[in-house]
XYZ file of C-alpha atoms in Angstrom:
685
model
C -116.573 -8.337 80.990
C -119.266 -9.008 83.692
C -119.228 -12.311 86.112
C -122.360 -14.431 85.748
C -124.376 -15.073 88.619
C -123.725 -18.363 89.804
C -126.284 -21.334 89.386
C -128.726 -22.434 92.376
C -126.794 -24.523 94.526
C -128.628 -27.744 96.751
C -129.214 -26.190 99.991
C -128.072 -27.431 103.405
C -130.458 -30.268 104.912
C -130.263 -28.887 108.155
C -131.937 -25.211 106.659
C -134.505 -24.112 104.486
C -134.324 -22.364 101.508
C -133.345 -18.976 101.651
C -137.050 -17.815 100.611
C -138.449 -19.769 103.110
C -136.336 -19.274 106.487
C -133.298 -16.799 105.920
C -131.551 -17.618 108.544
C -131.435 -20.627 107.341
C -128.288 -22.446 106.472
C -127.690 -21.825 102.889
C -124.217 -23.941 102.944
C -123.656 -26.246 99.274
C -123.509 -30.044 100.457
C -120.335 -31.500 100.248
C -119.906 -33.980 97.442
C -121.601 -37.484 98.736
C -123.115 -35.941 101.506
C -126.263 -34.132 101.421
C -125.249 -31.551 103.984
C -122.472 -28.658 104.428
C -119.442 -28.335 105.565
C -120.250 -27.104 108.711
C -122.721 -29.422 109.529
C -120.925 -32.562 109.229
C -120.262 -35.045 111.301
C -116.802 -34.799 112.866
C -115.889 -38.203 111.153
C -116.866 -37.335 107.976
C -115.715 -33.340 108.133
C -112.416 -34.615 108.985
C -112.516 -37.225 106.067
C -112.859 -34.610 103.519
C -110.554 -31.809 104.658
C -108.080 -35.289 104.963
C -108.810 -35.693 100.977
C -107.815 -31.819 100.272
C -104.181 -31.290 99.194
C -102.807 -27.903 98.716
C -103.945 -26.234 95.144
C -107.264 -27.945 95.013
C -110.644 -26.623 93.847
C -112.726 -25.561 96.838
C -116.621 -24.742 96.622
C -118.406 -23.821 99.897
C -120.624 -21.478 98.623
C -122.981 -20.279 101.266
C -121.388 -22.056 103.829
C -121.241 -20.436 107.881
C -117.454 -20.874 108.839
C -116.101 -20.397 112.355
C -112.906 -19.332 113.609
C -111.995 -23.631 113.692
C -113.895 -24.743 110.853
C -111.712 -22.048 109.062
C -108.825 -22.645 110.655
C -109.140 -26.467 109.756
C -109.512 -25.853 106.291
C -106.160 -23.597 106.377
C -104.161 -26.641 107.803
C -105.486 -29.202 104.882
C -104.376 -26.797 102.071
C -101.014 -26.028 103.800
C -98.171 -26.292 101.662
C -95.262 -27.253 103.777
C -92.602 -26.084 100.872
C -93.798 -22.800 101.004
C -95.793 -22.473 103.929
C -98.585 -20.809 102.619
C -101.853 -21.750 101.949
C -102.566 -22.568 98.202
C -106.109 -22.555 96.687
C -107.000 -23.903 93.069
C -110.028 -22.657 92.357
C -112.037 -21.103 95.330
C -115.464 -20.399 95.509
C -117.190 -18.692 98.952
C -120.125 -17.047 97.350
C -122.373 -16.078 99.799
C -120.261 -17.624 102.986
C -120.475 -16.375 106.312
C -117.926 -15.496 108.278
C -118.425 -15.471 112.075
C -114.933 -14.460 113.307
C -112.099 -13.924 111.245
C -111.186 -14.720 107.864
C -107.603 -15.370 108.045
C -106.192 -15.772 104.385
C -103.093 -13.911 105.010
C -100.638 -15.431 102.851
C -103.163 -17.557 100.915
C -102.673 -17.847 97.122
C -105.388 -18.355 94.731
C -104.148 -20.053 91.901
C -107.883 -20.077 90.191
C -110.768 -17.975 90.865
C -111.285 -16.831 94.135
C -115.023 -16.009 94.652
C -116.461 -14.406 97.751
C -119.696 -12.745 96.213
C -122.144 -11.658 98.525
C -119.833 -13.234 101.433
C -120.492 -11.548 104.935
C -117.319 -11.198 107.097
C -118.270 -10.431 110.506
C -114.708 -10.749 111.992
C -111.790 -8.784 110.224
C -111.014 -10.136 106.980
C -107.093 -10.724 106.232
C -105.841 -11.011 103.192
C -102.594 -9.391 103.462
C -99.842 -10.487 101.165
C -102.332 -12.687 99.541
C -101.863 -13.561 96.060
C -104.882 -13.750 93.689
C -103.470 -15.297 90.537
C -107.021 -15.446 88.398
C -110.328 -13.184 88.962
C -110.860 -11.826 92.663
C -114.817 -11.354 93.139
C -116.050 -9.926 96.276
C -119.070 -8.061 94.359
C -122.058 -7.331 97.176
C -119.713 -8.652 99.995
C -119.950 -7.150 103.724
C -117.406 -6.720 105.665
C -118.873 -5.549 109.301
C -115.023 -5.304 110.987
C -111.820 -4.371 109.524
C -110.692 -5.196 106.219
C -106.981 -6.417 105.511
C -106.082 -5.983 101.917
C -102.618 -4.276 102.614
C -99.729 -5.640 99.757
C -102.084 -8.006 98.477
C -100.981 -8.798 94.834
C -104.667 -9.281 92.481
C -103.366 -10.741 88.935
C -106.270 -10.877 87.676
C -109.457 -8.638 87.874
C -110.028 -7.066 91.421
C -114.093 -7.214 91.238
C -115.578 -5.367 94.517
C -118.780 -3.792 92.872
C -121.369 -2.806 95.672
C -119.262 -4.233 98.675
C -120.059 -2.795 101.798
C -116.961 -2.048 104.043
C -118.887 -0.824 107.571
C -115.083 -0.521 109.142
C -111.776 -0.074 107.910
C -110.625 -1.039 104.322
C -107.017 -1.142 103.806
C -105.578 -1.724 100.315
C -102.368 0.106 101.594
C -99.404 -1.308 98.707
C -101.622 -3.606 97.094
C -100.806 -4.384 93.590
C -103.796 -4.481 91.029
C -102.624 -6.200 87.536
C -105.913 -6.729 86.567
C -109.022 -3.897 86.094
C -109.874 -2.896 90.004
C -113.484 -2.726 90.422
C -115.201 -1.046 93.373
C -117.915 0.372 91.609
C -121.414 1.298 94.028
C -119.014 0.372 96.780
C -119.503 1.995 100.070
C -116.569 3.056 102.723
C -118.356 3.633 105.684
C -114.823 4.140 107.550
C -111.670 4.841 106.527
C -110.243 3.343 102.884
C -106.969 2.974 102.687
C -105.258 2.975 99.081
C -102.126 4.280 99.787
C -98.867 3.322 97.648
C -101.470 0.715 95.585
C -100.335 0.436 92.152
C -103.050 -0.178 89.714
C -101.604 -1.356 86.556
C -104.984 -1.883 84.439
C -108.147 0.576 85.048
C -109.537 1.494 88.505
C -113.041 1.518 88.787
C -114.489 3.382 91.550
C -117.788 4.779 90.027
C -120.538 5.682 92.004
C -118.447 4.865 95.034
C -119.124 6.050 98.464
C -116.705 7.126 100.804
C -118.329 8.336 104.090
C -114.486 8.083 105.921
C -111.570 9.457 104.427
C -109.904 8.161 101.346
C -106.699 7.770 101.149
C -104.836 7.322 98.235
C -101.444 9.080 98.927
C -98.269 7.997 96.671
C -100.669 5.359 94.517
C -99.925 4.930 91.296
C -102.919 4.457 88.410
C -100.980 3.184 84.719
C -104.286 3.299 83.127
C -107.458 5.040 83.965
C -108.368 6.434 87.037
C -112.579 6.502 87.145
C -113.886 8.226 90.254
C -116.741 9.612 88.384
C -120.143 10.380 90.253
C -118.159 9.303 93.200
C -119.000 10.878 96.724
C -116.335 11.886 99.478
C -117.833 12.784 102.757
C -114.594 12.894 103.960
C -110.920 13.866 102.951
C -110.158 12.592 99.750
C -106.366 12.512 99.823
C -104.510 12.064 96.745
C -101.216 13.456 97.718
C -98.164 12.557 95.275
C -100.384 10.282 93.265
C -99.197 9.312 89.327
C -102.040 9.474 87.088
C -99.974 7.831 83.799
C -103.503 8.012 81.982
C -106.835 9.673 81.943
C -107.966 11.014 85.981
C -111.982 10.970 85.591
C -113.856 12.763 88.150
C -116.936 13.558 86.291
C -119.718 14.643 88.581
C -117.647 13.484 92.096
C -118.525 14.848 95.016
C -116.189 16.156 97.351
C -118.060 17.016 101.083
C -114.624 16.743 102.600
C -110.794 18.596 102.412
C -110.067 17.231 98.476
C -106.118 17.112 98.221
C -103.804 16.688 95.259
C -100.517 18.181 96.120
C -98.199 17.406 94.053
C -99.900 14.555 92.377
C -99.024 13.894 88.940
C -101.211 13.642 85.730
C -99.878 12.114 82.589
C -103.030 11.923 80.548
C -106.239 14.018 80.825
C -107.819 15.186 84.212
C -111.362 15.114 83.771
C -113.048 16.697 86.992
C -116.393 18.190 85.056
C -119.511 18.828 87.328
C -117.415 18.005 90.543
C -118.766 19.721 93.606
C -116.192 20.662 96.117
C -117.240 21.636 99.497
C -114.108 22.173 101.349
C -111.247 23.451 100.531
C -109.874 21.702 97.631
C -106.046 21.491 97.421
C -103.987 21.406 94.288
C -100.909 22.783 95.113
C -97.676 21.802 92.848
C -99.844 18.960 91.188
C -98.518 18.578 87.455
C -101.098 18.432 84.309
C -99.495 16.681 81.560
C -102.650 16.141 79.313
C -105.858 18.293 79.203
C -107.573 19.505 82.806
C -111.064 20.028 82.511
C -112.680 21.319 85.515
C -116.203 22.553 83.741
C -118.758 23.139 86.118
C -117.401 22.604 89.084
C -118.162 24.327 92.031
C -115.201 25.639 94.720
C -117.444 26.204 97.669
C -114.354 27.078 99.544
C -110.572 28.098 98.345
C -109.670 26.535 95.195
C -105.532 26.430 95.898
C -103.386 26.023 92.741
C -100.914 27.424 94.127
C -97.843 26.504 91.912
C -99.983 24.135 90.098
C -98.039 23.878 86.394
C -100.378 22.443 83.354
C -98.551 21.085 80.141
C -101.603 21.390 78.121
C -104.836 23.420 78.898
C -107.043 24.322 82.080
C -110.116 24.066 81.151
C -112.594 25.737 83.808
C -115.473 26.220 81.499
C -118.214 27.589 83.804
C -116.953 26.913 87.012
C -118.372 28.288 90.231
C -115.850 29.829 92.927
C -118.207 31.036 95.357
C -115.652 31.926 98.132
C -112.211 31.643 96.879
C -110.074 34.964 97.829
C -106.888 33.401 95.290
C -106.264 31.228 92.694
C -103.092 30.704 92.234
C -99.752 31.607 90.690
C -99.766 28.658 88.269
C -98.407 27.892 85.241
C -100.312 26.862 81.893
C -98.003 26.101 79.019
C -101.832 26.431 76.988
C -104.577 27.682 77.377
C -106.051 28.706 80.427
C -110.249 29.109 80.159
C -112.664 30.950 82.940
C -115.194 31.550 80.151
C -118.699 31.215 81.972
C -117.135 31.219 85.300
C -118.517 32.657 88.477
C -116.201 34.365 91.150
C -118.627 34.872 94.369
C -116.095 37.300 96.473
C -113.089 39.242 96.498
C -109.887 36.979 94.480
C -106.603 37.584 93.416
C -105.855 35.514 90.030
C -102.383 35.261 89.385
C -101.599 33.473 86.205
C -98.476 32.575 83.748
C -100.768 31.035 81.122
C -100.085 30.972 76.952
C -103.699 32.455 76.595
C -106.306 33.234 78.959
C -109.641 33.299 78.205
C -112.576 34.654 80.423
C -115.698 35.371 77.898
C -118.957 35.756 79.751
C -117.248 35.363 83.769
C -119.355 37.107 85.952
C -117.423 38.689 89.181
C -119.267 39.589 92.013
C -116.961 41.647 94.412
C -113.146 43.010 93.381
C -110.746 41.364 91.412
C -107.232 41.712 90.406
C -105.888 39.875 87.522
C -101.891 39.946 87.163
C -100.477 37.694 84.105
C -97.168 37.205 82.576
C -97.418 35.685 78.648
C -100.214 36.030 78.539
C -102.829 36.737 75.643
C -106.475 37.820 77.387
C -110.011 37.214 75.909
C -112.489 39.503 77.983
C -115.412 39.643 75.963
C -118.477 40.091 77.624
C -117.441 39.598 80.701
C -119.766 41.240 83.551
C -118.703 43.058 86.671
C -119.968 45.820 88.891
C -116.623 46.267 91.129
C -113.160 47.162 90.229
C -111.339 44.856 88.159
C -107.941 45.101 87.372
C -106.071 43.557 84.690
C -101.817 43.876 85.190
C -98.885 42.823 83.697
C -96.465 41.275 86.452
C -92.627 42.569 85.708
C -91.219 39.769 87.913
C -91.685 35.958 88.403
C -94.380 35.314 91.040
C -93.519 34.287 94.667
C -94.774 31.347 96.193
C -95.454 31.311 100.137
C -92.024 30.077 100.883
C -90.853 33.012 98.961
C -89.539 31.068 96.212
C -90.428 31.987 92.858
C -92.557 30.383 90.811
C -90.807 28.128 87.991
C -91.333 29.131 84.464
C -89.829 26.604 82.183
C -92.969 25.921 80.158
C -92.108 29.594 79.053
C -88.058 29.389 78.088
C -87.096 30.970 75.246
C -90.555 33.129 75.519
C -88.991 36.892 73.664
C -90.874 38.483 76.764
C -93.700 38.376 79.634
C -95.844 41.125 78.355
C -99.735 41.088 78.499
C -102.414 41.476 75.614
C -105.456 41.947 75.434
C -107.415 40.055 72.482
C -110.860 41.663 73.106
C -112.849 43.890 75.069
C -116.278 44.006 73.445
C -119.095 44.052 75.478
C -117.613 44.889 78.485
C -118.872 47.709 80.909
C -115.277 49.533 81.451
C -116.670 51.984 84.291
C -114.698 49.845 86.881
C -111.974 48.368 84.679
C -108.417 49.295 84.852
C -105.619 48.432 83.084
C -101.986 48.403 83.545
C -98.898 48.150 81.599
C -101.089 46.075 78.651
C -100.787 45.637 75.461
C -103.835 46.230 73.336
C -102.855 46.334 69.657
C -104.673 43.152 69.176
C -107.678 44.063 71.296
C -111.037 44.695 70.313
C -112.604 47.475 72.042
C -116.196 48.112 69.258
C -119.436 47.367 71.493
C -117.817 48.344 74.641
C -119.527 50.114 77.153
C -118.739 53.591 78.987
C -114.909 52.717 77.415
C -114.473 56.935 78.247
C -114.399 55.466 82.011
C -111.499 52.817 80.718
C -108.623 53.723 82.888
C -105.069 52.772 81.746
C -102.432 52.908 84.130
C -98.076 52.451 83.650
C -97.220 51.446 79.957
C -100.242 50.454 77.691
C -99.651 50.236 73.979
C -101.702 50.254 71.313
C -100.443 49.177 67.733
C -99.471 51.921 64.956
C -99.894 52.675 61.141
C -97.794 51.054 58.729
C -93.971 51.621 58.035
C -93.103 54.189 55.348
C -93.360 51.058 52.915
C -95.705 52.398 51.030
C -93.280 54.947 49.087
C -92.359 51.811 46.914
C -95.801 51.570 45.407
C -96.929 54.453 43.077
C -98.412 56.453 43.585
C -96.595 56.808 46.529
C -98.933 56.397 50.269
C -97.054 57.027 53.847
C -99.406 56.733 56.986
C -98.726 59.002 59.785
C -97.472 58.009 62.680
C -100.010 57.172 65.405
C -101.703 54.728 67.587
C -104.281 53.044 65.788
C -106.886 50.298 66.930
C -106.568 46.713 65.920
C -110.511 47.304 63.953
C -109.109 50.023 61.851
C -106.129 47.783 61.076
C -108.687 44.824 59.953
C -110.956 48.009 57.952
C -108.198 48.834 55.755
C -106.528 45.765 55.079
C -109.982 44.684 53.995
C -110.622 47.534 51.229
C -109.510 46.935 48.061
C -105.975 48.353 46.785
C -104.830 48.339 50.963
C -101.535 48.860 51.873
C -99.265 45.947 52.689
C -99.131 46.571 56.575
C -102.140 46.804 57.394
C -103.453 43.684 59.918
C -106.141 41.201 58.091
C -108.672 40.564 61.006
C -108.423 36.858 63.137
C -111.495 34.707 62.187
C -114.251 35.629 64.909
C -113.502 39.220 64.949
C -115.853 40.657 63.006
C -115.786 43.759 60.950
C -116.677 46.747 61.786
C -116.392 50.187 59.460
C -115.406 53.612 60.132
C -119.221 54.727 61.769
C -118.663 52.292 64.614
C -114.816 52.716 65.189
C -115.881 56.850 65.229
C -117.061 56.527 68.820
C -114.903 54.245 69.818
C -111.940 56.939 68.996
C -113.961 59.491 71.303
C -114.636 57.412 74.136
C -110.562 56.311 74.279
C -109.600 60.114 73.163
C -112.081 61.046 76.608
C -110.270 58.340 78.997
C -107.091 59.969 77.772
C -108.160 63.460 78.883
C -109.779 62.516 81.441
C -105.835 60.469 82.200
C -104.102 64.183 81.796
C -102.247 62.044 78.705
C -102.948 65.078 76.171
C -100.477 63.449 73.395
C -102.550 60.230 73.517
C -105.702 61.584 73.302
C -104.463 63.538 69.996
C -103.661 60.548 68.483
C -107.384 59.272 69.249
C -108.882 62.546 68.273
C -107.185 62.142 65.045
C -108.499 58.628 64.423
C -112.003 60.162 65.192
C -111.869 62.601 62.414
C -110.293 59.967 60.327
C -113.179 57.444 60.457
C -115.764 61.025 60.182
C -114.251 61.199 57.278
C -114.377 58.235 55.811
C -117.814 57.241 56.990
C -120.479 57.474 54.850
C -123.409 58.997 56.492
C -121.643 62.439 56.515
C -122.302 64.878 53.450
C -120.334 65.711 50.668
C -119.606 68.837 51.927
C -118.386 67.762 55.634
C -116.234 64.985 53.715
C -114.557 68.046 51.260
C -113.681 70.343 54.971
C -112.622 67.682 56.695
C -110.190 66.456 53.576
C -108.890 69.669 53.660
C -108.618 70.199 57.069
C -106.964 66.517 57.267
C -104.600 67.563 54.264
C -103.497 71.129 55.542
C -103.049 69.855 59.178
C -103.419 66.581 59.836
C -106.207 67.590 61.901
C -105.014 70.610 63.507
C -102.610 67.764 64.685
C -99.559 67.704 62.457
C -97.100 70.845 62.813
C -94.743 69.528 59.919
C -98.290 69.380 57.604
C -98.914 72.852 58.717
C -95.370 74.341 58.249
C -94.844 72.446 54.919
C -98.046 74.460 53.425
C -97.004 77.162 55.244
C -93.429 77.210 53.541
C -94.968 76.725 50.251
C -97.592 79.394 50.497
C -94.894 81.506 51.410
C -92.385 81.014 48.560
C -95.639 80.925 45.929
C -95.728 84.536 47.669
C -92.986 85.502 47.416
C -92.707 83.848 43.382
C -95.655 86.066 42.314
C -94.584 89.172 44.349
C -91.184 89.135 42.352
C -93.348 88.476 38.652
C -96.233 90.261 39.673
C -96.635 92.177 42.517
C -93.549 94.987 42.559
C -93.495 97.950 41.222
C -90.749 98.799 39.030
C -89.976 102.510 40.807
C -91.621 104.324 43.015
C -94.280 106.388 41.665
C -93.563 109.976 41.367
C -95.876 112.658 42.444
C -97.234 115.613 39.793
C -98.730 118.462 40.394
C -100.744 120.204 37.531
C -103.155 123.416 37.871
C -103.883 126.567 35.612
C -102.986 130.278 36.968
C -105.522 132.993 35.216
C -104.290 135.849 33.494
C -105.413 138.163 36.128
C -103.391 136.653 39.288
C -105.559 135.385 41.856
C -106.427 131.614 43.417
C -104.261 129.241 42.157
C -105.532 125.585 42.341
C -102.754 122.496 41.735
C -104.181 119.066 40.971
C -101.405 116.347 42.285
C -101.898 113.080 40.594
C -99.627 109.293 41.438
C -98.906 107.163 38.015
C -99.816 102.744 38.968
C -96.928 101.496 39.706
C -96.058 99.453 36.986
C -93.816 95.934 36.290
C -90.268 95.812 34.705
C -90.177 94.529 31.570
C -86.998 93.161 32.798
C -85.436 91.969 35.436
C -87.833 90.944 37.189
C -85.823 88.206 39.412
C -83.567 90.170 41.240
C -82.068 90.377 44.672
C -83.450 93.980 45.309
C -86.686 92.505 44.437
C -86.814 89.409 46.443
C -86.002 91.107 49.635
C -88.994 93.707 48.845
C -91.287 90.490 48.043
C -90.166 88.786 50.975
C -90.433 91.630 53.533
C -93.929 91.528 52.296
C -94.989 88.130 52.533
C -93.175 87.811 55.848
C -95.920 90.907 57.003
C -98.872 89.562 55.760
C -98.228 85.986 57.616
C -98.378 88.267 60.646
C -100.835 91.007 59.425
C -98.674 93.787 59.244
C -98.270 96.352 56.376
C -94.863 96.227 54.647
C -95.715 99.538 53.484
C -94.354 98.553 50.066
C -95.882 99.898 46.790
C -96.975 97.019 44.596
C -99.149 96.837 41.614
C -102.235 95.922 41.267
C -101.793 92.492 40.903
C -99.362 92.624 43.907
C -102.111 94.021 46.479
C -104.184 91.375 45.498
C -101.369 88.697 45.879
C -100.795 90.307 49.295
C -104.660 90.041 50.295
C -104.581 86.502 49.855
C -101.492 85.739 51.738
C -103.034 88.023 54.854
C -105.904 85.280 54.255
C -104.374 82.070 54.258
C -100.797 81.804 55.486
C -101.731 83.054 58.927
C -104.271 80.363 59.229
C -101.683 77.872 58.504
C -99.070 79.696 60.862
C -101.838 78.960 63.293
C -102.291 75.358 62.996
C -98.983 74.416 63.307
C -99.045 76.709 66.284
C -102.202 73.955 67.544
C -100.264 70.997 66.845
C -97.463 71.790 68.171
C -99.362 73.047 71.065
C -101.561 69.714 71.256
C -97.972 67.278 71.159
C -96.974 69.277 74.028
C -99.317 69.761 76.207
C -99.488 68.048 79.965
């Protein structure tokens, strides 16, 4: 609750009103007199001071104090038992202290009101105790102000005060609200070791010199919104036990938050850091928000630990060449951020969101334990996303502590989305791409995959438990195909259902994605991997709705016979079945019973002369019994094997057997060729 303005008081007879004569005396008159304390006669002043006892209420508003007058007042209120000066309620509004204002070790049992007071000399309040409110609103300190080790049991109100020299509050204790809103610190402000038990409000305060809060403790909210730090802001080893608000603050010097601990939320929204921002070894137990922050120089977060989320939405890193290594047990959000120069990012985070980020130079992102969403990111220079196999090393050679991930199954890095990305300059190393969404990625055929990049696979053969039995050929499969198949009526169990926000795409959109990834694998000389994506491409073509029925029938036959020329086992199985069928048909219908004998017939004229012989051969005939004999099997096998390699067996066949052999010579070599092609595609390098 704001303090009401004091009512007007009678002016000293020795001075005009402030409006008529600003330099006139504004001191309130002493009861029973028509002048202020400063203008009383020596006799009247001594009588008034003699009437005071330790703990008396004082009303000296507007009075001008010299060193002698203030000393006399202190003597009058001195308590011999405690050797301290004791005030009841002290009213010094608009008072002027011409020399040093010595209130060290003083005790104020009632309100201490110094609103609008002017301290021309040093203001010394060291070790003073304010049991009620301490009001210094709009006060002006033209020399050093000493409040070291002071205890404020009530509210300490310094709103709009002006400290023209050193403001020293080190080791001060604020048990009530500390209000420094719109206060101006022209030179150094010392709050090192101070303890703020209630809210500390520095909103719109201006620090022209260094602001030192090292080792201070904020037990309630620390509010520095719209504050301006024109020199160093030192918050090293500070403990923020509740929320810390730095919304729209401006740091023109070096802000240093090394080893600071944030137990509540840390809000640095719309903050501008003109020089290096140092948060090394800082600990954030709540959420840390750096949304719309501008880092014009380096952002040092080495060894920082975020137990909650770290939100850097729309942050701008103009010259930062390194970000991390840091640990984030929650979500690390860089979405909408901009990186102006070459940068290396090192994070051990549960999730990294880089949606719509802009990268104006080369960048390397090294990660552990992380799922990355890189959708719609924009970069025109090489960018690498790599999994780091070992813990990150700090500058001193020690390993970054990863206790937040204790018990995690592994430090794998997973990509959840590359939609909308131009992958021409993207390199992925040792990443798990099984959940990654690729639809909408531009220049996907130029994507470089290094190390052990893995994809999802088809479901295991648990489909045999249903009828009719279903078994999918093992191969690399995109997450979007999983989602599409899982969403179809009668889907086989084992296909992954689409997560919220993944969208739905079909074969028509997936075919070019498989085609582009196939080319990327081929350019990387990884032919077996490319074969899996060729299989996926053909599957999507066969399932698409925009192809003619005849083409779909042809592709279905190609798939059934040899798995698009990639499944040797399937082609060999069909070849074996065809050969067995050919052998069986030949044994039943094709092998002749006996080798036909040639016969010669002719007519000899009675008178001799030329004799003409006409030679004929009987048609081979099937036996009526014993068609399945070892001898007939051997002959049928010989004919079948020769037909596979386009050779004639020389075996006499029946008419049906001749047609059976012709059909065998047409189909079985094709199946053999498909099997050889499939083997070649699997072993090719």
